[in-house]
mmCIF file of C-alpha atoms and ligand atoms in Angstrom:
data_model
loop_
_atom_site.group_PDB
_atom_site.id
_atom_site.type_symbol
_atom_site.label_atom_id
_atom_site.label_comp_id
_atom_site.label_asym_id
_atom_site.label_seq_id
_atom_site.Cartn_x
_atom_site.Cartn_y
_atom_site.Cartn_z
ATOM 1 C CA UNK A 102 101.234 5.996 46.659
ATOM 2 C CA UNK A 103 99.716 9.214 48.074
ATOM 3 C CA UNK A 104 96.370 9.945 46.549
ATOM 4 C CA UNK A 105 95.591 13.255 48.214
ATOM 5 C CA UNK A 106 94.502 14.774 44.898
ATOM 6 C CA UNK A 107 91.441 12.844 43.796
ATOM 7 C CA UNK A 108 90.022 12.729 40.325
ATOM 8 C CA UNK A 109 86.573 14.228 40.989
ATOM 9 C CA UNK A 110 84.286 16.412 38.907
ATOM 10 C CA UNK A 111 82.001 19.308 39.756
ATOM 11 C CA UNK A 112 79.103 16.887 40.397
ATOM 12 C CA UNK A 113 81.095 15.027 43.047
ATOM 13 C CA UNK A 114 81.603 11.961 40.867
ATOM 14 C CA UNK A 115 84.885 10.158 41.563
ATOM 15 C CA UNK A 116 86.864 8.460 38.857
ATOM 16 C CA UNK A 117 88.438 5.174 39.856
ATOM 17 C CA UNK A 118 88.250 3.589 36.459
ATOM 18 C CA UNK A 119 90.136 4.362 33.251
ATOM 19 C CA UNK A 120 89.194 2.953 29.868
ATOM 20 C CA UNK A 121 92.360 3.129 27.877
ATOM 21 C CA UNK A 122 92.388 2.547 24.154
ATOM 22 C CA UNK A 123 95.697 1.097 22.983
ATOM 23 C CA UNK A 124 94.906 1.163 19.254
ATOM 24 C CA UNK A 125 92.248 2.393 16.854
ATOM 25 C CA UNK A 126 92.826 -0.600 14.584
ATOM 26 C CA UNK A 127 90.229 -3.357 14.551
ATOM 27 C CA UNK A 128 90.326 -6.564 12.529
ATOM 28 C CA UNK A 129 86.563 -7.299 12.738
ATOM 29 C CA UNK A 130 83.809 -5.689 10.669
ATOM 30 C CA UNK A 131 80.875 -5.624 13.075
ATOM 31 C CA UNK A 132 77.665 -4.461 11.442
ATOM 32 C CA UNK A 133 76.999 -1.830 14.120
ATOM 33 C CA UNK A 134 80.543 -0.445 14.311
ATOM 34 C CA UNK A 135 82.877 -0.859 11.305
ATOM 35 C CA UNK A 136 80.800 -2.708 8.668
ATOM 36 C CA UNK A 137 83.360 -1.868 5.973
ATOM 37 C CA UNK A 138 86.345 -2.657 8.157
ATOM 38 C CA UNK A 139 88.833 -0.311 9.771
ATOM 39 C CA UNK A 140 90.441 2.182 7.395
ATOM 40 C CA UNK A 141 93.472 4.262 8.208
ATOM 41 C CA UNK A 142 92.464 7.925 8.409
ATOM 42 C CA UNK A 143 95.345 9.391 10.429
ATOM 43 C CA UNK A 144 98.874 8.386 11.490
ATOM 44 C CA UNK A 145 99.016 5.284 13.676
ATOM 45 C CA UNK A 146 101.236 6.947 16.252
ATOM 46 C CA UNK A 147 99.732 5.253 19.269
ATOM 47 C CA UNK A 148 101.231 5.590 22.746
ATOM 48 C CA UNK A 149 104.080 3.196 23.467
ATOM 49 C CA UNK A 150 104.434 1.157 26.660
ATOM 50 C CA UNK A 151 106.425 3.852 28.462
ATOM 51 C CA UNK A 152 103.889 6.564 27.652
ATOM 52 C CA UNK A 153 101.083 4.277 28.789
ATOM 53 C CA UNK A 154 102.942 3.531 32.014
ATOM 54 C CA UNK A 155 103.374 7.249 32.763
ATOM 55 C CA UNK A 156 99.756 7.981 31.929
ATOM 56 C CA UNK A 157 98.404 5.269 34.228
ATOM 57 C CA UNK A 158 100.882 6.260 36.944
ATOM 58 C CA UNK A 159 99.496 9.803 36.753
ATOM 59 C CA UNK A 160 95.897 8.640 37.093
ATOM 60 C CA UNK A 161 96.822 6.186 39.859
ATOM 61 C CA UNK A 162 98.251 9.134 41.828
ATOM 62 C CA UNK A 163 94.709 10.563 41.723
ATOM 63 C CA UNK A 164 92.933 7.488 43.051
ATOM 64 C CA UNK A 165 92.575 5.299 39.972
ATOM 65 C CA UNK A 166 92.276 1.600 40.830
ATOM 66 C CA UNK A 167 91.065 -0.088 37.651
ATOM 67 C CA UNK A 168 92.294 0.107 34.076
ATOM 68 C CA UNK A 169 90.541 -1.449 31.110
ATOM 69 C CA UNK A 170 92.541 -1.894 27.916
ATOM 70 C CA UNK A 171 90.354 -1.529 24.885
ATOM 71 C CA UNK A 172 90.429 -0.230 21.331
ATOM 72 C CA UNK A 173 90.011 -0.846 18.369
ATOM 73 C CA UNK A 174 91.057 -4.389 19.067
ATOM 74 C CA UNK A 175 93.762 -4.309 21.773
ATOM 75 C CA UNK A 176 95.012 -7.766 20.834
ATOM 76 C CA UNK A 177 96.244 -6.575 17.421
ATOM 77 C CA UNK A 178 99.109 -4.893 19.294
ATOM 78 C CA UNK A 179 102.184 -7.086 19.285
ATOM 79 C CA UNK A 180 103.384 -5.521 22.549
ATOM 80 C CA UNK A 181 100.083 -6.064 24.396
ATOM 81 C CA UNK A 182 101.659 -8.419 26.956
ATOM 82 C CA UNK A 183 104.264 -5.838 27.948
ATOM 83 C CA UNK A 184 101.569 -3.149 28.176
ATOM 84 C CA UNK A 185 99.591 -5.366 30.586
ATOM 85 C CA UNK A 186 102.741 -5.974 32.607
ATOM 86 C CA UNK A 187 103.615 -2.270 32.807
ATOM 87 C CA UNK A 188 100.106 -1.273 33.882
ATOM 88 C CA UNK A 189 99.721 -4.040 36.445
ATOM 89 C CA UNK A 190 103.040 -3.079 38.105
ATOM 90 C CA UNK A 191 101.778 0.393 39.022
ATOM 91 C CA UNK A 192 101.017 0.968 42.711
ATOM 92 C CA UNK A 193 97.331 1.500 43.324
ATOM 93 C CA UNK A 194 96.153 -0.340 40.216
ATOM 94 C CA UNK A 195 94.454 -3.468 41.506
ATOM 95 C CA UNK A 196 92.443 -4.461 38.455
ATOM 96 C CA UNK A 197 93.761 -4.734 34.923
ATOM 97 C CA UNK A 198 90.913 -5.580 32.595
ATOM 98 C CA UNK A 199 90.659 -5.937 28.848
ATOM 99 C CA UNK A 200 87.851 -5.932 26.307
ATOM 100 C CA UNK A 201 88.626 -8.026 23.242
ATOM 101 C CA UNK A 202 86.856 -9.626 20.318
ATOM 102 C CA UNK A 203 88.711 -12.794 21.350
ATOM 103 C CA UNK A 204 90.237 -13.605 17.960
ATOM 104 C CA UNK A 205 93.580 -14.654 19.455
ATOM 105 C CA UNK A 206 92.516 -15.243 23.030
ATOM 106 C CA UNK A 207 93.083 -18.977 22.941
ATOM 107 C CA UNK A 208 96.668 -18.414 21.896
ATOM 108 C CA UNK A 209 97.641 -15.597 24.272
ATOM 109 C CA UNK A 210 95.400 -15.584 27.327
ATOM 110 C CA UNK A 211 97.955 -17.545 29.384
ATOM 111 C CA UNK A 212 100.623 -14.899 28.657
ATOM 112 C CA UNK A 213 98.245 -12.052 29.421
ATOM 113 C CA UNK A 214 97.221 -13.549 32.744
ATOM 114 C CA UNK A 215 100.874 -14.172 33.677
ATOM 115 C CA UNK A 216 101.557 -10.517 32.843
ATOM 116 C CA UNK A 217 98.854 -9.359 35.280
ATOM 117 C CA UNK A 218 95.527 -9.369 33.460
ATOM 118 C CA UNK A 219 92.859 -9.790 36.150
ATOM 119 C CA UNK A 220 89.514 -9.282 34.388
ATOM 120 C CA UNK A 221 88.389 -10.070 30.874
ATOM 121 C CA UNK A 222 85.443 -9.055 28.694
ATOM 122 C CA UNK A 223 84.957 -10.882 25.416
ATOM 123 C CA UNK A 224 82.596 -9.536 22.801
ATOM 124 C CA UNK A 225 80.461 -12.356 21.391
ATOM 125 C CA UNK A 226 77.347 -11.216 19.584
ATOM 126 C CA UNK A 227 75.856 -14.605 18.766
ATOM 127 C CA UNK A 228 75.893 -18.169 20.014
ATOM 128 C CA UNK A 229 76.148 -19.802 16.620
ATOM 129 C CA UNK A 230 78.675 -19.744 13.829
ATOM 130 C CA UNK A 231 76.446 -18.342 11.050
ATOM 131 C CA UNK A 232 75.089 -15.366 12.981
ATOM 132 C CA UNK A 233 78.521 -14.640 14.434
ATOM 133 C CA UNK A 234 79.940 -14.526 10.902
ATOM 134 C CA UNK A 235 77.074 -12.348 9.701
ATOM 135 C CA UNK A 236 77.598 -9.793 12.465
ATOM 136 C CA UNK A 237 81.409 -9.704 12.677
ATOM 137 C CA UNK A 238 82.439 -10.564 9.105
ATOM 138 C CA UNK A 239 84.694 -13.309 10.529
ATOM 139 C CA UNK A 240 84.198 -17.046 10.682
ATOM 140 C CA UNK A 241 85.855 -17.285 14.073
ATOM 141 C CA UNK A 242 83.091 -18.381 16.412
ATOM 142 C CA UNK A 243 84.819 -21.653 17.316
ATOM 143 C CA UNK A 244 88.166 -19.917 18.008
ATOM 144 C CA UNK A 245 86.547 -17.314 20.193
ATOM 145 C CA UNK A 246 84.629 -19.939 22.172
ATOM 146 C CA UNK A 247 87.830 -21.935 22.625
ATOM 147 C CA UNK A 248 89.466 -18.749 23.928
ATOM 148 C CA UNK A 249 86.613 -18.217 26.366
ATOM 149 C CA UNK A 250 87.033 -21.794 27.589
ATOM 150 C CA UNK A 251 90.766 -21.265 28.057
ATOM 151 C CA UNK A 252 90.174 -17.981 29.924
ATOM 152 C CA UNK A 253 87.826 -19.799 32.304
ATOM 153 C CA UNK A 254 90.652 -22.164 33.263
ATOM 154 C CA UNK A 255 92.394 -19.203 34.899
ATOM 155 C CA UNK A 256 91.490 -17.744 38.244
ATOM 156 C CA UNK A 257 90.412 -14.398 36.802
ATOM 157 C CA UNK A 258 88.413 -11.901 38.897
ATOM 158 C CA UNK A 259 85.709 -12.034 36.229
ATOM 159 C CA UNK A 260 85.137 -13.277 32.722
ATOM 160 C CA UNK A 261 82.306 -11.455 30.999
ATOM 161 C CA UNK A 262 80.764 -11.610 27.573
ATOM 162 C CA UNK A 263 79.451 -8.507 25.809
ATOM 163 C CA UNK A 264 76.634 -8.882 23.315
ATOM 164 C CA UNK A 265 75.072 -5.913 21.566
ATOM 165 C CA UNK A 266 71.292 -5.925 21.832
ATOM 166 C CA UNK A 267 70.023 -5.988 18.249
ATOM 167 C CA UNK A 268 66.435 -6.280 17.034
ATOM 168 C CA UNK A 269 67.419 -9.233 14.853
ATOM 169 C CA UNK A 270 68.844 -11.219 17.743
ATOM 170 C CA UNK A 271 66.379 -10.494 20.544
ATOM 171 C CA UNK A 272 63.903 -13.269 19.944
ATOM 172 C CA UNK A 273 66.062 -16.332 20.243
ATOM 173 C CA UNK A 274 68.756 -14.492 22.171
ATOM 174 C CA UNK A 275 67.705 -14.297 25.806
ATOM 175 C CA UNK A 276 66.738 -17.936 26.292
ATOM 176 C CA UNK A 277 69.888 -19.144 24.520
ATOM 177 C CA UNK A 278 72.146 -16.888 26.574
ATOM 178 C CA UNK A 279 70.504 -17.854 29.855
ATOM 179 C CA UNK A 280 71.080 -21.533 28.999
ATOM 180 C CA UNK A 281 74.678 -20.591 28.245
ATOM 181 C CA UNK A 282 75.271 -19.196 31.756
ATOM 182 C CA UNK A 283 73.345 -21.927 33.591
ATOM 183 C CA UNK A 284 76.534 -23.798 34.455
ATOM 184 C CA UNK A 285 79.243 -21.327 33.401
ATOM 185 C CA UNK A 286 80.681 -18.696 35.775
ATOM 186 C CA UNK A 287 80.273 -16.010 33.132
ATOM 187 C CA UNK A 288 78.309 -12.759 33.110
ATOM 188 C CA UNK A 289 76.716 -11.984 29.755
ATOM 189 C CA UNK A 290 76.015 -8.280 29.405
ATOM 190 C CA UNK A 291 73.714 -6.999 26.746
ATOM 191 C CA UNK A 292 74.709 -3.532 25.545
ATOM 192 C CA UNK A 293 71.957 -1.369 24.137
ATOM 193 C CA UNK A 294 72.962 -0.385 20.626
ATOM 194 C CA UNK A 295 74.355 3.166 20.716
ATOM 195 C CA UNK A 296 74.004 5.641 17.966
ATOM 196 C CA UNK A 297 77.255 7.023 16.553
ATOM 197 C CA UNK A 298 77.896 9.383 13.641
ATOM 198 C CA UNK A 299 78.559 6.365 11.395
ATOM 199 C CA UNK A 300 75.589 4.124 12.145
ATOM 200 C CA UNK A 301 72.414 6.289 12.110
ATOM 201 C CA UNK A 302 70.574 4.094 9.601
ATOM 202 C CA UNK A 303 71.568 0.831 11.244
ATOM 203 C CA UNK A 304 70.543 2.281 14.604
ATOM 204 C CA UNK A 305 67.113 3.276 13.337
ATOM 205 C CA UNK A 306 66.573 -0.280 12.131
ATOM 206 C CA UNK A 307 68.147 -2.279 14.963
ATOM 207 C CA UNK A 308 67.940 -0.343 18.235
ATOM 208 C CA UNK A 309 65.870 -2.035 20.936
ATOM 209 C CA UNK A 310 65.398 -0.615 24.418
ATOM 210 C CA UNK A 311 67.085 -2.473 27.254
ATOM 211 C CA UNK A 312 63.668 -2.539 28.919
ATOM 212 C CA UNK A 313 62.850 -5.528 26.712
ATOM 213 C CA UNK A 314 65.607 -7.513 28.411
ATOM 214 C CA UNK A 315 64.787 -6.162 31.860
ATOM 215 C CA UNK A 316 61.173 -7.301 31.402
ATOM 216 C CA UNK A 317 62.247 -10.765 30.255
ATOM 217 C CA UNK A 318 64.637 -11.171 33.183
ATOM 218 C CA UNK A 319 62.081 -10.113 35.766
ATOM 219 C CA UNK A 320 59.459 -12.437 34.311
ATOM 220 C CA UNK A 321 61.917 -15.316 34.391
ATOM 221 C CA UNK A 322 63.003 -14.983 38.028
ATOM 222 C CA UNK A 323 66.209 -12.937 37.688
ATOM 223 C CA UNK A 324 66.877 -10.217 40.314
ATOM 224 C CA UNK A 325 69.214 -7.184 40.129
ATOM 225 C CA UNK A 326 72.334 -7.205 42.303
ATOM 226 C CA UNK A 327 74.042 -4.299 44.174
ATOM 227 C CA UNK A 328 76.787 -2.351 42.351
ATOM 228 C CA UNK A 329 80.424 -2.176 43.569
ATOM 229 C CA UNK A 330 82.368 1.118 43.696
ATOM 230 C CA UNK A 331 84.459 0.557 40.549
ATOM 231 C CA UNK A 332 81.885 -1.462 38.645
ATOM 232 C CA UNK A 333 81.161 -0.464 35.106
ATOM 233 C CA UNK A 334 77.753 0.764 34.024
ATOM 234 C CA UNK A 335 76.030 -2.636 33.855
ATOM 235 C CA UNK A 336 73.184 -3.665 36.101
ATOM 236 C CA UNK A 337 73.715 -7.365 36.734
ATOM 237 C CA UNK A 338 70.961 -9.868 37.411
ATOM 238 C CA UNK A 339 71.285 -13.147 39.313
ATOM 239 C CA UNK A 340 69.119 -16.261 39.530
ATOM 240 C CA UNK A 341 69.402 -19.047 42.131
ATOM 241 C CA UNK A 342 69.412 -21.778 39.457
ATOM 242 C CA UNK A 343 72.164 -20.214 37.347
ATOM 243 C CA UNK A 344 75.911 -20.060 38.013
ATOM 244 C CA UNK A 345 76.424 -17.127 35.653
ATOM 245 C CA UNK A 346 74.737 -13.739 35.506
ATOM 246 C CA UNK A 347 73.024 -11.609 32.919
ATOM 247 C CA UNK A 348 73.721 -7.876 32.744
ATOM 248 C CA UNK A 349 72.303 -4.881 30.985
ATOM 249 C CA UNK A 350 74.147 -1.760 29.885
ATOM 250 C CA UNK A 351 71.446 0.731 29.013
ATOM 251 C CA UNK A 352 72.989 4.100 28.147
ATOM 252 C CA UNK A 353 69.612 5.493 27.099
ATOM 253 C CA UNK A 354 68.073 4.873 30.498
ATOM 254 C CA UNK A 355 67.377 7.790 32.842
ATOM 255 C CA UNK A 356 70.163 8.450 35.371
ATOM 256 C CA UNK A 357 72.728 6.332 33.463
ATOM 257 C CA UNK A 358 75.401 9.050 33.811
ATOM 258 C CA UNK A 359 74.772 9.804 37.511
ATOM 259 C CA UNK A 360 77.059 6.998 38.602
ATOM 260 C CA UNK A 361 79.696 7.609 35.923
ATOM 261 C CA UNK A 362 83.076 6.594 37.389
ATOM 262 C CA UNK A 363 85.055 6.279 34.149
ATOM 263 C CA UNK A 364 87.575 8.324 32.290
ATOM 264 C CA UNK A 365 88.643 7.558 28.763
ATOM 265 C CA UNK A 366 91.932 8.067 27.035
ATOM 266 C CA UNK A 367 92.447 7.462 23.343
ATOM 267 C CA UNK A 368 95.348 5.493 21.883
ATOM 268 C CA UNK A 369 97.016 8.826 21.108
ATOM 269 C CA UNK A 370 96.792 10.142 24.668
ATOM 270 C CA UNK A 371 93.701 12.293 24.383
ATOM 271 C CA UNK A 372 91.411 12.256 27.422
ATOM 272 C CA UNK A 373 87.719 12.231 26.595
ATOM 273 C CA UNK A 374 85.347 13.202 29.363
ATOM 274 C CA UNK A 375 82.472 11.252 27.851
ATOM 275 C CA UNK A 376 82.221 8.592 25.144
ATOM 276 C CA UNK A 377 79.656 10.815 23.476
ATOM 277 C CA UNK A 378 81.253 14.219 24.085
ATOM 278 C CA UNK A 379 83.127 16.587 21.812
ATOM 279 C CA UNK A 380 86.859 17.175 21.674
ATOM 280 C CA UNK A 381 89.290 16.045 24.339
ATOM 281 C CA UNK A 382 92.305 16.956 26.396
ATOM 282 C CA UNK A 383 95.738 16.153 25.028
ATOM 283 C CA UNK A 384 97.983 14.587 27.684
ATOM 284 C CA UNK A 385 100.662 13.207 25.410
ATOM 285 C CA UNK A 386 103.179 16.018 25.847
ATOM 286 C CA UNK A 387 103.245 15.208 29.573
ATOM 287 C CA UNK A 388 104.111 11.567 28.946
ATOM 288 C CA UNK A 389 107.486 11.996 27.292
ATOM 289 C CA UNK A 390 109.562 11.627 30.480
ATOM 290 C CA UNK A 391 109.092 10.636 34.107
ATOM 291 C CA UNK A 392 108.207 13.461 36.500
ATOM 292 C CA UNK A 393 105.800 16.321 35.913
ATOM 293 C CA UNK A 394 103.147 14.651 38.061
ATOM 294 C CA UNK A 395 101.782 17.922 39.434
ATOM 295 C CA UNK A 396 101.215 19.336 35.976
ATOM 296 C CA UNK A 397 99.493 16.113 34.920
ATOM 297 C CA UNK A 398 97.194 16.189 37.940
ATOM 298 C CA UNK A 399 96.366 19.872 37.497
ATOM 299 C CA UNK A 400 95.541 19.419 33.811
ATOM 300 C CA UNK A 401 93.310 16.400 34.415
ATOM 301 C CA UNK A 402 91.556 17.928 37.411
ATOM 302 C CA UNK A 403 90.974 21.236 35.599
ATOM 303 C CA UNK A 404 89.402 19.449 32.658
ATOM 304 C CA UNK A 405 87.223 17.216 34.835
ATOM 305 C CA UNK A 406 85.425 20.293 36.145
ATOM 306 C CA UNK A 407 83.883 20.777 32.703
ATOM 307 C CA UNK A 408 82.505 17.220 32.483
ATOM 308 C CA UNK A 409 78.814 17.433 31.711
ATOM 309 C CA UNK A 410 76.154 15.880 33.901
ATOM 310 C CA UNK A 411 75.209 13.486 31.115
ATOM 311 C CA UNK A 412 75.461 12.618 27.436
ATOM 312 C CA UNK A 413 72.879 13.772 24.884
ATOM 313 C CA UNK A 414 72.277 10.470 23.153
ATOM 314 C CA UNK A 415 68.545 10.664 23.725
ATOM 315 C CA UNK A 416 68.566 13.894 21.711
ATOM 316 C CA UNK A 417 70.288 11.903 18.913
ATOM 317 C CA UNK A 418 73.567 13.662 19.679
ATOM 318 C CA UNK A 419 76.552 11.280 19.817
ATOM 319 C CA UNK A 420 79.105 14.130 20.096
ATOM 320 C CA UNK A 421 82.004 13.671 17.670
ATOM 321 C CA UNK A 422 82.065 9.872 18.013
ATOM 322 C CA UNK A 423 82.189 8.286 14.552
ATOM 323 C CA UNK A 424 82.229 4.736 15.939
ATOM 324 C CA UNK A 425 83.304 3.080 19.177
ATOM 325 C CA UNK A 426 86.484 1.595 17.694
ATOM 326 C CA UNK A 427 87.846 5.074 17.047
ATOM 327 C CA UNK A 428 86.953 6.368 20.501
ATOM 328 C CA UNK A 429 87.822 3.287 22.530
ATOM 329 C CA UNK A 430 84.406 1.832 23.322
HETATM 330 N N1 SAM B 611 87.540 -4.774 19.833
HETATM 331 C C1 SAM B 611 87.176 -4.970 21.189
HETATM 332 C C2 SAM B 611 85.900 -5.760 21.290
HETATM 333 O O1 SAM B 611 85.333 -6.122 20.254
HETATM 334 O O2 SAM B 611 85.487 -6.051 22.410
HETATM 335 C C3 SAM B 611 87.122 -3.704 22.036
HETATM 336 C C4 SAM B 611 86.523 -2.466 21.433
HETATM 337 S S1 SAM B 611 84.793 -2.558 21.081
HETATM 338 C C5 SAM B 611 84.516 -0.931 20.470
HETATM 339 C C6 SAM B 611 84.091 -2.554 22.696
HETATM 340 C C7 SAM B 611 82.655 -2.952 22.807
HETATM 341 O O3 SAM B 611 81.841 -1.962 22.206
HETATM 342 C C8 SAM B 611 82.304 -4.257 22.120
HETATM 343 O O4 SAM B 611 81.651 -5.097 23.043
HETATM 344 C C9 SAM B 611 81.358 -3.849 21.019
HETATM 345 O O5 SAM B 611 80.387 -4.833 20.769
HETATM 346 C C10 SAM B 611 80.742 -2.595 21.590
HETATM 347 N N2 SAM B 611 80.192 -1.671 20.589
HETATM 348 C C11 SAM B 611 80.797 -1.159 19.499
HETATM 349 N N3 SAM B 611 79.978 -0.301 18.849
HETATM 350 C C12 SAM B 611 78.825 -0.270 19.566
HETATM 351 C C13 SAM B 611 77.598 0.439 19.424
HETATM 352 N N4 SAM B 611 77.397 1.288 18.419
HETATM 353 N N5 SAM B 611 76.640 0.244 20.352
HETATM 354 C C14 SAM B 611 76.848 -0.600 21.386
HETATM 355 N N6 SAM B 611 77.983 -1.289 21.578
HETATM 356 C C15 SAM B 611 78.966 -1.131 20.678
#
């Protein structure tokens, strides 16, 4: 596919990576995100497989190489396997990733991999059943771990675990997680808790700087590794005695946005220039039939020129993001 028109912004950042929400619905009740569970607040008219295919085709014509399916919880969609298949068939897309809470991973990961899934992130906030239940509201630790085990039987490009860095879990967390990756080819990435419109109080109580982890890793012989062109925002650390890696996603750190390579589209076809920005660009009308590629490219490129240099999280400004499930975290 010709990719003469590149998705670039006015700061020269290139966008190879699309985070695509396929649903706003989530079945977990994570303390930091949807502690009272997901509630319907608008029609659930999410893009269908054909709309998703046209959307990704449009971005691929502008140099996109990696798509991450997210949500909400992507695996609540009954047609998830056909979405994966449609996206992975598009010329230029060489990585199809997904972020999931893993609740039905054990059951479906074989189908997803056969359909073209190449990379998988599983959110696991604790390494024991009680804490997992306390954080997610679901007694599914064993299921999720079984799903992780099953995923590791496949030859995936990467299997990663996301864990939100919470004050309550720091103390016993790092040692336990490093033991976990000693013999497993898994990267565990700690995500600094982000403030959203919904979680101000929780944030004030539980936010811990990623520097705490960085300090622990350095003291314990872990070294940072070089970033690849379409890598996400994590800095990954390696250690000669460990098969797996430990990563840090620190959105509050200086320069975090300089290497931004991601675009985001909501489950309803709205492009958001930043997870913590305001408003968005509706693309849905352009996804109703094949063709119209030039208009798609012009609309996306025009909007990219107004992407800000960085978010304003440090000024306690999360834009209009209520929670990450709604926005496609
Ligand atoms: N449901 C899927 C899952 O649980 O992985 C995908 C969507 S979820 C919004 C994506 C990731 O965002 C998860 O790893 C979750 O832990 C993380 N997350 C949600 N809210 C967050 C917050 N306020 N700060 C940091 N990470 C958050």
